[in-house]
C-alpha positions as protocol buffer text, in pm:
chain_id: "A"
residue {
  index: 1
  type: MET
  ca { x: 3411 y: -429 z: -693 }
}
residue {
  index: 2
  type: LYS
  ca { x: 3200 y: -165 z: -560 }
}
residue {
  index: 3
  type: LEU
  ca { x: 2824 y: -111 z: -581 }
}
residue {
  index: 4
  type: ILE
  ca { x: 2643 y: 148 z: -442 }
}
residue {
  index: 5
  type: ALA
  ca { x: 2236 y: 158 z: -453 }
}
residue {
  index: 6
  type: GLY
  ca { x: 1995 y: 342 z: -226 }
}
residue {
  index: 7
  type: GLY
  ca { x: 2259 y: 400 z: 68 }
}
residue {
  index: 8
  type: VAL
  ca { x: 2388 y: 53 z: 69 }
}
residue {
  index: 9
  type: ILE
  ca { x: 2752 y: -14 z: -12 }
}
residue {
  index: 10
  type: ALA
  ca { x: 2848 y: -362 z: -125 }
}
residue {
  index: 11
  type: VAL
  ca { x: 3245 y: -434 z: -160 }
}
residue {
  index: 12
  type: GLY
  ca { x: 3307 y: -806 z: -320 }
}
residue {
  index: 13
  type: ALA
  ca { x: 3119 y: -1090 z: -129 }
}
residue {
  index: 14
  type: PRO
  ca { x: 3018 y: -1116 z: 146 }
}
residue {
  index: 15
  type: ALA
  ca { x: 2888 y: -762 z: 144 }
}
residue {
  index: 16
  type: LEU
  ca { x: 2796 y: -522 z: 441 }
}
residue {
  index: 17
  type: ALA
  ca { x: 2500 y: -333 z: 443 }
}
residue {
  index: 18
  type: VAL
  ca { x: 2554 y: 23 z: 633 }
}
residue {
  index: 19
  type: GLY
  ca { x: 2273 y: 287 z: 672 }
}
residue {
  index: 20
  type: GLY
  ca { x: 2003 y: 370 z: 416 }
}
residue {
  index: 21
  type: LEU
  ca { x: 1730 y: 115 z: 506 }
}
residue {
  index: 22
  type: THR
  ca { x: 1395 y: 220 z: 536 }
}
residue {
  index: 23
  type: GLY
  ca { x: 1071 y: 65 z: 627 }
}
residue {
  index: 24
  type: SER
  ca { x: 958 y: -51 z: 968 }
}
residue {
  index: 25
  type: ALA
  ca { x: 1179 y: -170 z: 1183 }
}
residue {
  index: 26
  type: PHE
  ca { x: 1266 y: -546 z: 1110 }
}
residue {
  index: 27
  type: ALA
  ca { x: 1060 y: -548 z: 816 }
}
residue {
  index: 28
  type: GLU
  ca { x: 1068 y: -834 z: 584 }
}
residue {
  index: 29
  type: GLY
  ca { x: 1001 y: -591 z: 304 }
}
residue {
  index: 30
  type: SER
  ca { x: 844 y: -268 z: 194 }
}
residue {
  index: 31
  type: PHE
  ca { x: 772 y: -63 z: -128 }
}
residue {
  index: 32
  type: THR
  ca { x: 611 y: 268 z: -215 }
}
residue {
  index: 33
  type: SER
  ca { x: 405 y: 401 z: -523 }
}
residue {
  index: 34
  type: SER
  ca { x: 122 y: 660 z: -571 }
}
residue {
  index: 35
  type: LEU
  ca { x: -254 y: 609 z: -703 }
}
residue {
  index: 36
  type: ASN
  ca { x: -380 y: 829 z: -980 }
}
residue {
  index: 37
  type: GLN
  ca { x: -733 y: 824 z: -1048 }
}
residue {
  index: 38
  type: VAL
  ca { x: -818 y: 475 z: -910 }
}
residue {
  index: 39
  type: GLN
  ca { x: -1163 y: 361 z: -864 }
}
residue {
  index: 40
  type: PRO
  ca { x: -1323 y: 106 z: -648 }
}
residue {
  index: 41
  type: THR
  ca { x: -1176 y: -243 z: -726 }
}
residue {
  index: 42
  type: PHE
  ca { x: -826 y: -124 z: -815 }
}
residue {
  index: 43
  type: SER
  ca { x: -602 y: -384 z: -694 }
}
residue {
  index: 44
  type: SER
  ca { x: -217 y: -303 z: -599 }
}
residue {
  index: 45
  type: ARG
  ca { x: 89 y: -522 z: -726 }
}
residue {
  index: 46
  type: GLN
  ca { x: 160 y: -813 z: -543 }
}
residue {
  index: 47
  type: TRP
  ca { x: 424 y: -876 z: -286 }
}
residue {
  index: 48
  type: ILE
  ca { x: 556 y: -1211 z: -130 }
}
residue {
  index: 49
  type: ASP
  ca { x: 608 y: -1222 z: 244 }
}
residue {
  index: 50
  type: ASN
  ca { x: 790 y: -1522 z: 339 }
}
residue {
  index: 51
  type: GLY
  ca { x: 659 y: -1498 z: 730 }
}
residue {
  index: 52
  type: SER
  ca { x: 1039 y: -1472 z: 853 }
}
residue {
  index: 53
  type: ASP
  ca { x: 956 y: -1186 z: 1095 }
}
residue {
  index: 54
  type: ASN
  ca { x: 666 y: -1078 z: 1323 }
}
residue {
  index: 55
  type: ALA
  ca { x: 633 y: -743 z: 1137 }
}
residue {
  index: 56
  type: THR
  ca { x: 271 y: -603 z: 1097 }
}
residue {
  index: 57
  type: THR
  ca { x: 165 y: -560 z: 749 }
}
residue {
  index: 58
  type: THR
  ca { x: 64 y: -208 z: 684 }
}
residue {
  index: 59
  type: VAL
  ca { x: -89 y: 27 z: 391 }
}
residue {
  index: 60
  type: THR
  ca { x: -44 y: 396 z: 416 }
}
residue {
  index: 61
  type: LEU
  ca { x: -207 y: 647 z: 191 }
}
residue {
  index: 62
  type: SER
  ca { x: -81 y: 973 z: 197 }
}
residue {
  index: 63
  type: SER
  ca { x: -213 y: 1325 z: 65 }
}
residue {
  index: 64
  type: CYS
  ca { x: -523 y: 1147 z: -39 }
}
residue {
  index: 65
  type: GLU
  ca { x: -790 y: 1359 z: -284 }
}
residue {
  index: 66
  type: VAL
  ca { x: -1127 y: 1242 z: -419 }
}
residue {
  index: 67
  type: ASN
  ca { x: -1311 y: 1388 z: -704 }
}
residue {
  index: 68
  type: ALA
  ca { x: -1629 y: 1281 z: -921 }
}
residue {
  index: 69
  type: ALA
  ca { x: -1580 y: 1209 z: -1286 }
}
residue {
  index: 70
  type: GLY
  ca { x: -1463 y: 1477 z: -1461 }
}
residue {
  index: 71
  type: LYS
  ca { x: -1401 y: 1703 z: -1209 }
}
residue {
  index: 72
  type: THR
  ca { x: -1087 y: 1825 z: -1044 }
}
residue {
  index: 73
  type: PRO
  ca { x: -915 y: 1613 z: -774 }
}
residue {
  index: 74
  type: GLY
  ca { x: -973 y: 1751 z: -436 }
}
residue {
  index: 75
  type: SER
  ca { x: -1323 y: 1881 z: -548 }
}
residue {
  index: 76
  type: THR
  ca { x: -1511 y: 1604 z: -355 }
}
residue {
  index: 77
  type: LYS
  ca { x: -1486 y: 1567 z: 38 }
}
residue {
  index: 78
  type: LEU
  ca { x: -1302 y: 1252 z: 141 }
}
residue {
  index: 79
  type: SER
  ca { x: -1504 y: 1075 z: 417 }
}
residue {
  index: 80
  type: SER
  ca { x: -1371 y: 735 z: 374 }
}
residue {
  index: 81
  type: VAL
  ca { x: -1147 y: 485 z: 183 }
}
residue {
  index: 82
  type: LYS
  ca { x: -1197 y: 89 z: 241 }
}
residue {
  index: 83
  type: VAL
  ca { x: -864 y: -107 z: 193 }
}
residue {
  index: 84
  type: THR
  ca { x: -903 y: -495 z: 181 }
}
residue {
  index: 85
  type: LEU
  ca { x: -576 y: -686 z: 217 }
}
residue {
  index: 86
  type: TYR
  ca { x: -606 y: -1021 z: 34 }
}
residue {
  index: 87
  type: ARG
  ca { x: -360 y: -1311 z: 80 }
}
residue {
  index: 88
  type: ASN
  ca { x: -350 y: -1576 z: -166 }
}
residue {
  index: 89
  type: GLY
  ca { x: -637 y: -1455 z: -375 }
}
residue {
  index: 90
  type: ARG
  ca { x: -869 y: -1440 z: -34 }
}
residue {
  index: 91
  type: ALA
  ca { x: -979 y: -1144 z: 158 }
}
residue {
  index: 92
  type: ASP
  ca { x: -811 y: -1171 z: 485 }
}
residue {
  index: 93
  type: GLY
  ca { x: -901 y: -826 z: 623 }
}
residue {
  index: 94
  type: SER
  ca { x: -1024 y: -494 z: 592 }
}
residue {
  index: 95
  type: ALA
  ca { x: -983 y: -149 z: 742 }
}
residue {
  index: 96
  type: THR
  ca { x: -1169 y: 181 z: 681 }
}
residue {
  index: 97
  type: HIS
  ca { x: -1014 y: 526 z: 739 }
}
residue {
  index: 98
  type: ALA
  ca { x: -1011 y: 872 z: 569 }
}
residue {
  index: 99
  type: CYS
  ca { x: -666 y: 778 z: 436 }
}
residue {
  index: 100
  type: GLY
  ca { x: -369 y: 732 z: 639 }
}
residue {
  index: 101
  type: THR
  ca { x: -225 y: 367 z: 802 }
}
residue {
  index: 102
  type: TYR
  ca { x: -440 y: 69 z: 752 }
}
residue {
  index: 103
  type: SER
  ca { x: -277 y: -195 z: 968 }
}
residue {
  index: 104
  type: PHE
  ca { x: -355 y: -557 z: 907 }
}
residue {
  index: 105
  type: GLY
  ca { x: -128 y: -716 z: 1192 }
}
residue {
  index: 106
  type: ASN
  ca { x: 108 y: -1011 z: 1097 }
}
residue {
  index: 107
  type: PRO
  ca { x: -112 y: -1239 z: 888 }
}
residue {
  index: 108
  type: GLY
  ca { x: 177 y: -1460 z: 813 }
}
residue {
  index: 109
  type: SER
  ca { x: 352 y: -1606 z: 478 }
}
residue {
  index: 110
  type: GLY
  ca { x: 186 y: -1568 z: 121 }
}
residue {
  index: 111
  type: THR
  ca { x: 128 y: -1387 z: -159 }
}
residue {
  index: 112
  type: TYR
  ca { x: -38 y: -1042 z: -92 }
}
residue {
  index: 113
  type: GLN
  ca { x: -227 y: -757 z: -267 }
}
residue {
  index: 114
  type: PHE
  ca { x: -434 y: -482 z: -133 }
}
residue {
  index: 115
  type: VAL
  ca { x: -777 y: -341 z: -306 }
}
residue {
  index: 116
  type: ILE
  ca { x: -931 y: -22 z: -271 }
}
residue {
  index: 117
  type: THR
  ca { x: -1299 y: -171 z: -199 }
}
residue {
  index: 118
  type: ALA
  ca { x: -1463 y: 152 z: -171 }
}
residue {
  index: 119
  type: ILE
  ca { x: -1423 y: 530 z: -178 }
}
residue {
  index: 120
  type: ASN
  ca { x: -1662 y: 734 z: 26 }
}
residue {
  index: 121
  type: GLY
  ca { x: -1899 y: 431 z: 56 }
}
residue {
  index: 122
  type: ASN
  ca { x: -1914 y: 392 z: -332 }
}
residue {
  index: 123
  type: THR
  ca { x: -1814 y: 15 z: -436 }
}
residue {
  index: 124
  type: SER
  ca { x: -1785 y: -139 z: -753 }
}
residue {
  index: 125
  type: GLY
  ca { x: -2176 y: -105 z: -819 }
}
residue {
  index: 126
  type: SER
  ca { x: -2344 y: 115 z: -1030 }
}
residue {
  index: 127
  type: ASN
  ca { x: -2217 y: 429 z: -827 }
}
residue {
  index: 128
  type: ARG
  ca { x: -1855 y: 405 z: -942 }
}
residue {
  index: 129
  type: ASN
  ca { x: -1800 y: 797 z: -1045 }
}
residue {
  index: 130
  type: THR
  ca { x: -1548 y: 845 z: -744 }
}
residue {
  index: 131
  type: PHE
  ca { x: -1198 y: 883 z: -832 }
}
residue {
  index: 132
  type: LEU
  ca { x: -914 y: 855 z: -576 }
}
residue {
  index: 133
  type: ASN
  ca { x: -563 y: 1007 z: -585 }
}
residue {
  index: 134
  type: ALA
  ca { x: -289 y: 968 z: -293 }
}
residue {
  index: 135
  type: SER
  ca { x: 35 y: 1094 z: -379 }
}
residue {
  index: 136
  type: LYS
  ca { x: 220 y: 843 z: -190 }
}
residue {
  index: 137
  type: VAL
  ca { x: 130 y: 477 z: -102 }
}
residue {
  index: 138
  type: ALA
  ca { x: 373 y: 303 z: 138 }
}
residue {
  index: 139
  type: VAL
  ca { x: 337 y: -99 z: 218 }
}
residue {
  index: 140
  type: ASN
  ca { x: 519 y: -251 z: 505 }
}
residue {
  index: 141
  type: TYR
  ca { x: 518 y: -630 z: 558 }
}
């Protein structure tokens, strides 16, 4: 039996994986997605890191655009996006950049997700009229 998926060819069992692997070198796992009109307090999907490697956990936001309510994406200048990493339901670190790669070291095993906690300094308070788009989100852990 042959199974071809994502550049990995498996023939019978046991299988040999050849090429087509993506993500950080020796990373335990990764996934990609995008963001469309998210506001502060947006939570990503969860993932489980078993702590079976020493890979750094990173969240990369690419091609970011910001807009105010009712305006075209990109119509507002992007100054910063704050991303907070949660492990087992508790904040485990945060970083603020004008998008790009947010690095959280190797925080150990647990159930993780990231939260967009501020866009251009606006948080979940009364000034929630700022929206973020990122054409690609890459999480490596």
